[in-house]
Short mmCIF file of C-alpha atoms and ligand atoms in Angstrom, two decimals:
data_model
loop_
_atom_site.label_atom_id
_atom_site.label_comp_id
_atom_site.label_asym_id
_atom_site.label_seq_id
_atom_site.Cartn_x
_atom_site.Cartn_y
_atom_site.Cartn_z
CA MET A 19 -45.44 -132.55 -12.86
CA SER A 20 -42.19 -131.68 -10.82
CA VAL A 21 -38.96 -133.03 -12.29
CA GLY A 22 -37.35 -132.91 -8.52
CA LEU A 23 -40.43 -133.68 -6.81
CA ASP A 24 -39.78 -129.78 -5.17
CA ASP A 25 -43.11 -128.90 -3.80
CA VAL A 26 -44.12 -133.05 -3.36
CA VAL A 27 -45.40 -133.99 0.14
CA ALA A 28 -44.59 -137.73 0.33
CA ALA A 29 -44.55 -138.29 3.74
CA GLU A 30 -46.12 -137.32 7.18
CA THR A 31 -43.53 -136.95 9.89
CA ALA A 32 -43.13 -135.79 13.55
CA LEU A 33 -39.67 -136.06 13.61
CA SER A 34 -38.16 -132.76 12.17
CA HIS A 35 -39.78 -129.41 10.22
CA VAL A 36 -37.81 -127.43 7.75
CA ASP A 37 -39.31 -123.93 7.47
CA GLY A 38 -37.46 -123.02 4.35
CA GLU A 39 -39.18 -119.38 4.18
CA ALA A 40 -38.20 -118.52 8.07
CA GLY A 41 -34.80 -120.38 8.12
CA ARG A 42 -35.97 -122.69 10.86
CA LEU A 43 -35.56 -126.37 11.46
CA ILE A 44 -37.59 -127.74 14.30
CA ILE A 45 -37.04 -131.02 15.68
CA ARG A 46 -39.50 -132.99 17.66
CA GLY A 47 -41.09 -129.68 18.77
CA PHE A 48 -37.64 -127.40 19.43
CA ASP A 49 -35.66 -125.12 17.40
CA LEU A 50 -32.66 -126.53 16.35
CA GLU A 51 -30.89 -123.96 18.73
CA GLU A 52 -32.33 -124.88 21.69
CA LEU A 53 -30.57 -128.16 21.17
CA ALA A 54 -27.10 -127.79 19.34
CA GLY A 55 -24.35 -127.26 21.87
CA ARG A 56 -26.96 -127.48 24.85
CA GLN A 57 -28.03 -131.43 24.33
CA SER A 58 -25.95 -134.17 23.52
CA PHE A 59 -26.16 -136.53 20.37
CA GLU A 60 -27.48 -138.84 22.92
CA ALA A 61 -30.25 -137.03 24.09
CA VAL A 62 -31.70 -135.65 20.98
CA SER A 63 -31.17 -139.42 19.53
CA SER A 64 -33.39 -140.33 22.38
CA LEU A 65 -35.52 -137.35 21.76
CA LEU A 66 -35.96 -138.57 18.07
CA TRP A 67 -36.61 -142.20 18.70
CA ARG A 68 -39.09 -141.77 21.84
CA ASP A 69 -42.18 -143.59 21.05
CA LEU A 70 -40.95 -145.22 18.20
CA ALA A 71 -38.36 -147.81 19.82
CA ALA A 72 -37.78 -148.63 23.36
CA ALA A 73 -35.16 -145.87 23.48
CA GLY A 74 -35.29 -144.69 27.29
CA ASP A 75 -33.56 -141.24 27.73
CA ALA A 76 -30.17 -139.72 27.31
CA MET A 77 -28.17 -142.20 29.66
CA ALA A 78 -29.92 -145.49 28.79
CA VAL A 79 -29.09 -144.37 25.08
CA ARG A 80 -25.87 -143.89 25.56
CA HIS A 81 -25.10 -147.10 27.44
CA ALA A 82 -26.58 -148.89 24.87
CA LEU A 83 -24.55 -147.02 22.07
CA GLY A 84 -21.57 -148.20 24.12
CA ALA A 85 -21.95 -151.68 24.22
CA ALA A 86 -23.27 -151.63 20.51
CA ARG A 87 -19.85 -149.72 19.56
CA VAL A 88 -18.10 -152.63 21.41
CA ALA A 89 -20.24 -155.32 19.32
CA ALA A 90 -19.49 -153.55 15.96
CA PHE A 91 -15.39 -153.38 15.96
CA PRO A 92 -14.88 -157.01 15.17
CA ILE A 93 -16.76 -155.83 12.01
CA ALA A 94 -14.22 -153.25 11.40
CA GLU A 95 -11.35 -155.41 11.90
CA ARG A 96 -12.53 -158.02 9.75
CA LEU A 97 -13.40 -155.85 6.39
CA LEU A 98 -10.92 -153.38 6.82
CA PRO A 99 -8.61 -155.31 4.52
CA MET A 100 -10.86 -155.46 1.77
CA SER A 101 -11.25 -151.42 1.57
CA ALA A 102 -8.14 -151.15 -0.06
CA GLY A 103 -8.86 -148.99 -3.09
CA LEU A 104 -11.97 -147.83 -1.85
CA SER A 105 -12.75 -144.01 -1.14
CA PRO A 106 -13.74 -143.71 2.60
CA VAL A 107 -17.50 -143.35 1.73
CA GLU A 108 -16.94 -146.05 -0.40
CA ALA A 109 -15.39 -148.30 2.56
CA LEU A 110 -18.04 -146.89 4.84
CA ARG A 111 -20.67 -148.57 2.45
CA LEU A 112 -18.83 -151.63 2.23
CA MET A 113 -18.40 -152.03 6.14
CA LEU A 114 -22.14 -151.20 7.26
CA SER A 115 -22.66 -154.44 4.78
CA GLY A 116 -21.41 -156.41 7.52
CA LEU A 117 -24.37 -155.13 9.83
CA SER A 118 -27.03 -158.00 10.16
CA ASP A 119 -30.81 -157.47 10.70
CA ALA A 120 -30.75 -160.58 12.32
CA SER A 121 -28.66 -159.05 15.30
CA PRO A 122 -30.07 -159.01 18.96
CA ILE A 123 -28.85 -155.56 19.19
CA PRO A 124 -31.91 -153.11 18.08
CA GLY A 125 -31.42 -151.91 14.79
CA HIS A 126 -31.42 -148.10 15.23
CA VAL A 127 -28.96 -148.79 18.06
CA LEU A 128 -26.81 -150.77 15.73
CA VAL A 129 -26.46 -148.97 13.06
CA THR A 130 -25.91 -145.52 14.71
CA ALA A 131 -23.10 -147.16 17.10
CA ALA A 132 -21.32 -148.73 14.03
CA MET A 133 -20.81 -145.85 12.15
CA PRO A 134 -18.07 -143.82 14.52
CA VAL A 135 -16.64 -147.11 14.91
CA PHE A 136 -16.43 -147.63 10.83
CA VAL A 137 -15.39 -144.05 10.15
CA ALA A 138 -12.45 -144.10 12.81
CA ALA A 139 -11.16 -147.28 11.64
CA ILE A 140 -11.50 -146.51 8.01
CA THR A 141 -9.76 -142.96 8.37
CA ARG A 142 -6.64 -144.35 10.42
CA HIS A 143 -6.67 -147.25 7.84
CA ARG A 144 -5.64 -144.87 5.10
CA ASP A 145 -3.05 -143.57 7.51
CA GLY A 146 -1.32 -146.92 7.80
CA LEU A 147 -2.54 -147.23 11.43
CA ALA A 148 -4.48 -149.89 13.24
CA PRO A 149 -7.95 -149.34 14.71
CA VAL A 150 -8.43 -148.40 17.96
CA ALA A 151 -11.21 -150.36 19.91
CA PRO A 152 -14.08 -148.55 21.53
CA ASP A 153 -14.36 -147.49 25.09
CA ALA A 154 -18.18 -148.46 26.05
CA ALA A 155 -18.04 -145.43 28.99
CA LEU A 156 -18.01 -142.33 26.50
CA GLY A 157 -20.20 -140.57 24.85
CA GLN A 158 -20.53 -140.97 20.69
CA ALA A 159 -18.31 -137.59 20.13
CA ALA A 160 -15.67 -138.25 22.65
CA ASP A 161 -14.98 -142.02 21.86
CA PHE A 162 -15.21 -141.04 18.24
CA LEU A 163 -12.30 -138.76 18.41
CA ARG A 164 -10.53 -140.96 20.75
CA MET A 165 -10.90 -144.02 18.13
CA LEU A 166 -9.49 -141.38 15.53
CA ARG A 167 -6.46 -140.26 17.06
CA GLY A 168 -6.00 -143.29 19.69
CA GLN A 169 -5.51 -140.30 22.43
CA ALA A 170 -8.58 -138.36 24.28
CA ALA A 171 -9.56 -135.30 22.77
CA SER A 172 -9.73 -131.96 24.56
CA PRO A 173 -13.37 -130.74 26.24
CA ALA A 174 -13.64 -128.09 23.56
CA GLU A 175 -13.39 -130.59 20.35
CA ILE A 176 -15.66 -133.17 21.91
CA HIS A 177 -18.05 -130.41 22.69
CA ALA A 178 -17.75 -129.12 19.01
CA LEU A 179 -17.93 -132.39 17.37
CA ASP A 180 -21.09 -133.22 19.56
CA THR A 181 -22.88 -129.84 18.51
CA TYR A 182 -21.76 -131.14 14.83
CA LEU A 183 -23.34 -134.27 15.26
CA VAL A 184 -26.70 -132.89 16.90
CA THR A 185 -27.03 -129.94 14.03
CA VAL A 186 -26.97 -132.38 11.03
CA ILE A 187 -29.00 -135.57 12.87
CA ASP A 188 -32.16 -134.71 11.04
CA HIS A 189 -33.37 -132.52 8.58
CA GLY A 190 -36.79 -133.15 6.92
CA LEU A 191 -37.37 -135.19 3.86
CA ASN A 192 -33.64 -134.65 2.50
CA ALA A 193 -32.36 -136.78 -0.38
CA SER A 194 -30.79 -139.73 1.92
CA THR A 195 -33.73 -139.33 4.34
CA PHE A 196 -36.02 -140.00 1.51
CA THR A 197 -34.22 -142.99 0.24
CA ALA A 198 -33.70 -144.78 3.65
CA ARG A 199 -37.78 -144.41 4.02
CA VAL A 200 -38.36 -145.59 0.13
CA VAL A 201 -36.01 -148.52 1.29
CA ALA A 202 -37.75 -149.09 4.49
CA SER A 203 -40.97 -148.96 2.83
CA THR A 204 -40.22 -152.48 1.05
CA ARG A 205 -39.72 -153.90 4.75
CA ALA A 206 -35.82 -154.76 3.65
CA GLY A 207 -34.79 -153.70 7.27
CA MET A 208 -32.83 -151.32 9.03
CA VAL A 209 -29.42 -151.81 7.72
CA SER A 210 -30.11 -151.96 4.35
CA SER A 211 -32.45 -148.96 4.58
CA VAL A 212 -29.57 -146.82 6.16
CA ILE A 213 -26.71 -148.28 3.59
CA ALA A 214 -29.47 -146.67 1.00
CA GLY A 215 -29.27 -143.47 3.06
CA LEU A 216 -25.52 -143.26 2.73
CA CYS A 217 -25.34 -143.96 -0.77
CA ALA A 218 -27.59 -140.75 -1.41
CA LEU A 219 -25.64 -138.86 0.72
CA LYS A 220 -22.42 -139.27 -1.21
CA GLY A 221 -23.08 -137.37 -4.07
CA PRO A 222 -21.60 -133.84 -4.10
CA LEU A 223 -25.26 -132.08 -4.29
CA HIS A 224 -26.28 -133.66 -0.82
CA GLY A 225 -23.44 -134.56 1.66
CA GLY A 226 -20.40 -134.32 -0.64
CA ALA A 227 -19.99 -130.61 -0.73
CA PRO A 228 -17.85 -130.06 2.52
CA GLY A 229 -14.88 -131.35 0.89
CA PRO A 230 -14.85 -129.57 -1.89
CA VAL A 231 -15.69 -126.19 0.00
CA LEU A 232 -12.23 -126.79 1.38
CA ASP A 233 -10.65 -127.30 -1.96
CA MET A 234 -12.33 -124.08 -3.17
CA LEU A 235 -11.00 -121.98 -0.14
CA ASP A 236 -7.21 -123.36 -1.06
CA GLU A 237 -7.83 -122.64 -4.60
CA ILE A 238 -8.62 -118.98 -3.89
CA ALA A 239 -5.73 -118.85 -1.23
CA THR A 240 -5.61 -115.04 -0.87
CA PRO A 241 -7.85 -111.96 -0.56
CA GLU A 242 -7.24 -110.59 -3.90
CA ARG A 243 -8.04 -113.64 -5.65
CA ILE A 244 -11.47 -114.08 -3.94
CA ARG A 245 -13.78 -112.03 -6.27
CA PRO A 246 -12.03 -113.15 -9.79
CA TRP A 247 -11.80 -116.60 -8.43
CA LEU A 248 -15.79 -116.83 -7.80
CA GLU A 249 -16.59 -114.65 -11.29
CA GLN A 250 -14.70 -117.19 -13.34
CA ALA A 251 -16.05 -120.19 -11.67
CA LEU A 252 -19.69 -119.07 -12.33
CA ASP A 253 -18.69 -118.23 -15.86
CA ASN A 254 -17.29 -121.86 -16.19
CA GLY A 255 -21.06 -122.67 -15.29
CA GLU A 256 -20.03 -124.16 -11.87
CA ARG A 257 -21.80 -124.33 -8.50
CA LEU A 258 -20.22 -122.81 -5.54
CA MET A 259 -20.14 -125.42 -3.01
CA GLY A 260 -21.36 -124.61 0.56
CA PHE A 261 -24.32 -122.53 -1.13
CA GLY A 262 -28.07 -122.76 -2.57
CA HIS A 263 -30.51 -125.06 -1.03
CA ARG A 264 -33.50 -126.76 -2.48
CA VAL A 265 -35.66 -125.48 0.83
CA TYR A 266 -34.09 -122.88 2.55
CA ARG A 267 -34.86 -119.45 0.72
CA VAL A 268 -32.80 -117.72 3.58
CA ARG A 269 -30.12 -118.66 5.33
CA ASP A 270 -29.60 -122.37 6.61
CA PRO A 271 -30.04 -121.89 10.35
CA ARG A 272 -27.46 -124.99 10.51
CA ALA A 273 -24.61 -122.71 9.27
CA ASP A 274 -24.89 -120.41 12.19
CA VAL A 275 -24.87 -122.88 14.68
CA LEU A 276 -21.72 -124.08 12.86
CA LYS A 277 -20.03 -120.86 12.22
CA HIS A 278 -20.40 -120.48 16.34
CA VAL A 279 -18.95 -123.78 16.67
CA ALA A 280 -15.90 -123.20 14.33
CA ALA A 281 -15.16 -119.98 16.28
CA THR A 282 -14.69 -121.66 19.49
CA LEU A 283 -12.08 -124.15 17.85
CA ARG A 284 -8.67 -121.63 17.79
CA ALA A 285 -6.80 -124.21 15.47
CA GLY A 286 -8.86 -122.72 12.58
CA ALA A 287 -9.10 -118.94 13.19
CA ASN A 288 -7.08 -117.50 10.13
CA ARG A 289 -8.96 -119.82 8.09
CA ILE A 290 -12.47 -119.05 9.68
CA GLN A 291 -11.62 -115.31 8.79
CA PHE A 292 -10.60 -115.84 5.09
CA ALA A 293 -13.85 -118.09 4.89
CA ASP A 294 -15.82 -115.56 6.47
CA GLU A 295 -14.52 -113.14 3.57
CA VAL A 296 -15.32 -115.75 0.86
CA GLU A 297 -18.87 -115.97 1.99
CA ARG A 298 -19.28 -112.29 2.04
CA ALA A 299 -18.05 -112.01 -1.37
CA ALA A 300 -19.86 -115.11 -2.63
CA LEU A 301 -23.23 -113.73 -1.20
CA ALA A 302 -22.93 -110.45 -2.85
CA ILE A 303 -21.87 -112.15 -6.10
CA LEU A 304 -24.85 -114.81 -6.45
CA ALA A 305 -27.34 -111.61 -5.57
CA GLU A 306 -26.08 -109.91 -8.46
CA ARG A 307 -26.27 -112.80 -10.82
CA LYS A 308 -28.71 -115.23 -9.88
CA ARG A 309 -31.48 -112.69 -9.31
CA SER A 310 -34.12 -114.97 -9.65
CA ARG A 311 -33.26 -117.41 -6.82
CA PRO A 312 -32.02 -116.32 -3.42
CA LEU A 313 -29.04 -118.32 -2.80
CA GLN A 314 -27.56 -118.28 0.94
CA THR A 315 -24.89 -120.11 2.78
CA ASN A 316 -25.74 -123.67 3.39
CA VAL A 317 -24.65 -126.15 6.70
CA GLU A 318 -21.68 -127.55 4.15
CA PHE A 319 -19.87 -124.31 4.27
CA TYR A 320 -19.05 -124.45 8.11
CA THR A 321 -19.28 -128.21 8.39
CA ALA A 322 -16.10 -128.07 6.12
CA LEU A 323 -14.25 -125.51 8.76
CA VAL A 324 -15.70 -127.45 12.00
CA LEU A 325 -14.19 -130.31 10.63
CA GLU A 326 -10.85 -129.33 9.12
CA ALA A 327 -10.38 -127.53 12.68
CA LEU A 328 -10.83 -131.02 14.53
CA ALA A 329 -8.16 -132.17 12.34
CA LEU A 330 -10.56 -134.51 10.14
CA PRO A 331 -9.14 -135.16 6.71
CA ARG A 332 -11.51 -134.13 4.24
CA GLU A 333 -12.00 -137.13 2.47
CA THR A 334 -13.81 -138.00 5.42
CA PHE A 335 -16.09 -135.64 5.81
CA THR A 336 -18.91 -137.36 4.20
CA PRO A 337 -18.98 -140.20 6.65
CA VAL A 338 -18.67 -138.10 9.50
CA PHE A 339 -21.88 -136.52 8.39
CA ALA A 340 -23.25 -139.85 8.59
CA VAL A 341 -22.43 -140.73 12.12
CA GLY A 342 -24.74 -137.59 12.93
CA ARG A 343 -27.25 -138.37 10.36
CA VAL A 344 -27.72 -142.22 10.91
CA ALA A 345 -29.90 -141.24 13.95
CA GLY A 346 -32.37 -139.36 12.02
CA TRP A 347 -32.31 -141.87 9.16
CA ALA A 348 -32.83 -144.78 11.63
CA ALA A 349 -35.73 -142.55 13.54
CA HIS A 350 -37.24 -142.31 10.15
CA VAL A 351 -37.07 -146.00 9.53
CA LEU A 352 -38.71 -146.81 12.40
CA GLU A 353 -41.57 -144.07 11.74
CA GLN A 354 -42.03 -145.71 8.43
CA GLU A 355 -42.09 -149.14 9.68
CA ALA A 356 -44.65 -148.29 12.39
CA ALA A 357 -47.03 -147.27 9.78
CA ASN A 358 -45.81 -148.42 6.02
CA ARG A 359 -47.55 -148.51 2.87
CA LEU A 360 -45.17 -149.16 0.15
CA ILE A 361 -43.48 -146.15 -0.92
CA ARG A 362 -44.70 -146.28 -5.20
CA PRO A 363 -45.28 -143.41 -7.25
CA GLN A 364 -45.94 -143.09 -10.99
CA SER A 365 -44.04 -141.99 -13.91
CA ARG A 366 -45.39 -140.45 -16.60
CA TYR A 367 -44.24 -142.20 -20.04
CA VAL A 368 -42.94 -139.96 -22.61
CA GLY A 369 -41.35 -142.86 -24.78
CA PRO A 370 -42.61 -143.89 -28.40
CA LEU A 371 -45.88 -146.02 -28.14
CA PRO A 372 -45.88 -149.55 -30.18
CA LYS A 373 -46.68 -149.40 -33.62
CA ARG A 374 -49.98 -151.73 -32.87
CA ALA A 375 -51.24 -149.43 -30.21
CA ALA A 376 -54.76 -148.97 -30.14
N1 CMC B 27 -23.92 -121.68 -7.08
C1 CMC B 27 -24.13 -121.41 -8.18
N2 CMC B 27 -25.33 -121.01 -8.38
C2 CMC B 27 -26.39 -121.71 -7.83
C3 CMC B 27 -25.94 -122.34 -6.98
C4 CMC B 27 -24.71 -122.57 -6.13
N3 CMC B 27 -24.24 -123.22 -5.31
N4 CMC B 27 -27.08 -123.33 -6.52
C5 CMC B 27 -28.01 -123.36 -7.26
N5 CMC B 27 -27.34 -122.24 -8.25
C6 CMC B 27 -28.27 -121.97 -9.31
C7 CMC B 27 -28.46 -122.58 -10.43
O1 CMC B 27 -27.58 -122.56 -11.08
C8 CMC B 27 -29.79 -122.09 -11.17
O2 CMC B 27 -29.69 -120.99 -11.39
P1 CMC B 27 -30.18 -120.38 -13.09
O3 CMC B 27 -31.76 -120.34 -12.67
O4 CMC B 27 -29.53 -119.68 -13.56
O5 CMC B 27 -29.93 -121.83 -14.25
C9 CMC B 27 -31.05 -121.33 -9.83
O6 CMC B 27 -29.77 -121.20 -8.88
C10 CMC B 27 -31.31 -122.91 -9.16
O7 CMC B 27 -30.60 -124.09 -8.86
P2 CMC B 27 -31.32 -124.93 -9.22
O8 CMC B 27 -30.73 -126.46 -9.57
O9 CMC B 27 -32.90 -125.65 -9.55
O10 CMC B 27 -31.77 -125.55 -7.61
P3 CMC B 27 -31.76 -127.03 -6.76
O11 CMC B 27 -32.85 -126.54 -5.57
O12 CMC B 27 -31.88 -128.20 -7.79
O13 CMC B 27 -30.40 -126.69 -5.86
C11 CMC B 27 -28.62 -127.62 -4.69
C12 CMC B 27 -30.13 -127.10 -4.55
C13 CMC B 27 -28.00 -127.79 -2.96
C14 CMC B 27 -28.36 -128.64 -5.27
C15 CMC B 27 -27.74 -126.66 -5.21
O14 CMC B 27 -28.09 -125.27 -4.79
C16 CMC B 27 -25.88 -126.81 -5.19
O15 CMC B 27 -25.83 -127.33 -6.39
N6 CMC B 27 -25.64 -126.17 -4.32
C17 CMC B 27 -23.63 -126.69 -4.41
C18 CMC B 27 -23.82 -128.02 -3.73
C19 CMC B 27 -23.91 -127.70 -2.09
O16 CMC B 27 -23.55 -127.23 -1.47
N7 CMC B 27 -24.74 -129.15 -1.58
C20 CMC B 27 -25.04 -128.96 -0.20
C21 CMC B 27 -26.29 -128.48 0.24
S1 CMC B 27 -27.04 -128.70 1.64
C22 CMC B 27 -26.89 -130.26 2.07
C23 CMC B 27 -27.82 -130.71 2.23
O17 CMC B 27 -29.17 -130.55 3.00
O18 CMC B 27 -28.07 -132.02 1.54
#
């Protein structure tokens, strides 16, 4: 039995494939590097959704998402006052609950469009600012940054965020995607399946790591402290955030894409140089200490630097991850629904038997 289902194949999918030995992520027949930075979030969403829903091409998806963002905005306004005391990811969970499967907007479009509207509103609310209404004419990345800031972002920033959203859009049967598919298999519907996916993403072993990556860089603070800090953390039995992966045995290809993106954002130049030093030291120390398991940099390490350079607060990093991943969750829900069988594995009972057992 595999406690973490490590090598268990639990679904067939035509959406994406993670080759952990080669360090390759294939999305619908394309290597990630062919898509990220070259195709928009809308184009890759339409690639994921084609054959599963009436998705149309990139432009059709862009129009549909723009209109659906506008439709989702009143929900953000209505539920914001109820989010007091919740963390951003908890507030996002609350707002997604305001969406209905009975909406006339197709479920995959609704959840994908709502995500940036909600995350922007939540982010502004924690700074005491009123939400900014969506602009249906913009793409998701440009409108998300505009709704966050109340003013247009630069083309370089929009391109960086768009590249990030594509980089995290889908990733095989990761914990949140599997969760979404399990819920979809009960025929619970798109909204409930996506909320379940978000709940799985929340944990630090999955989508909650990039905030702690920045905490780590802040605590290390200076080059002389890098090695002693990392050694101490490992001596204390801690995990280094942004390193290691269940599937990759070589470097996560998403880390390289995002490292390149981070370098294009001048705001983070010193930080990126320092992070580079921390990364090199961490990899050397992990190689010395964890000889049984090749541990490499994962997507979260450079996610942290890209999102920080875009002036996003670290508490919102997990919700921002969801702004990209939601298109993949939605595709998996559609794929599950198209050839559904209730996902219902067995457990092996290791508890005591009743006294009268035969
Ligand atoms: N720092 C230190 N040691 C580690 C780390 C790490 N980041 N990751 C794994 N190990 C060690 C672990 O302690 C164990 O060592 P030992 O055999 O001496 O006990 C060995 O590697 C194997 O660990 P495991 O728990 O069997 O590995 P896993 O496949 O369950 O872990 C992971 C995958 C991502 C949960 C883990 O690497 C981790 O906790 N990383 C830090 C959190 C993080 O960066 N999460 C984001 C993951 S990428 C986003 C995504 O795709 O979801």
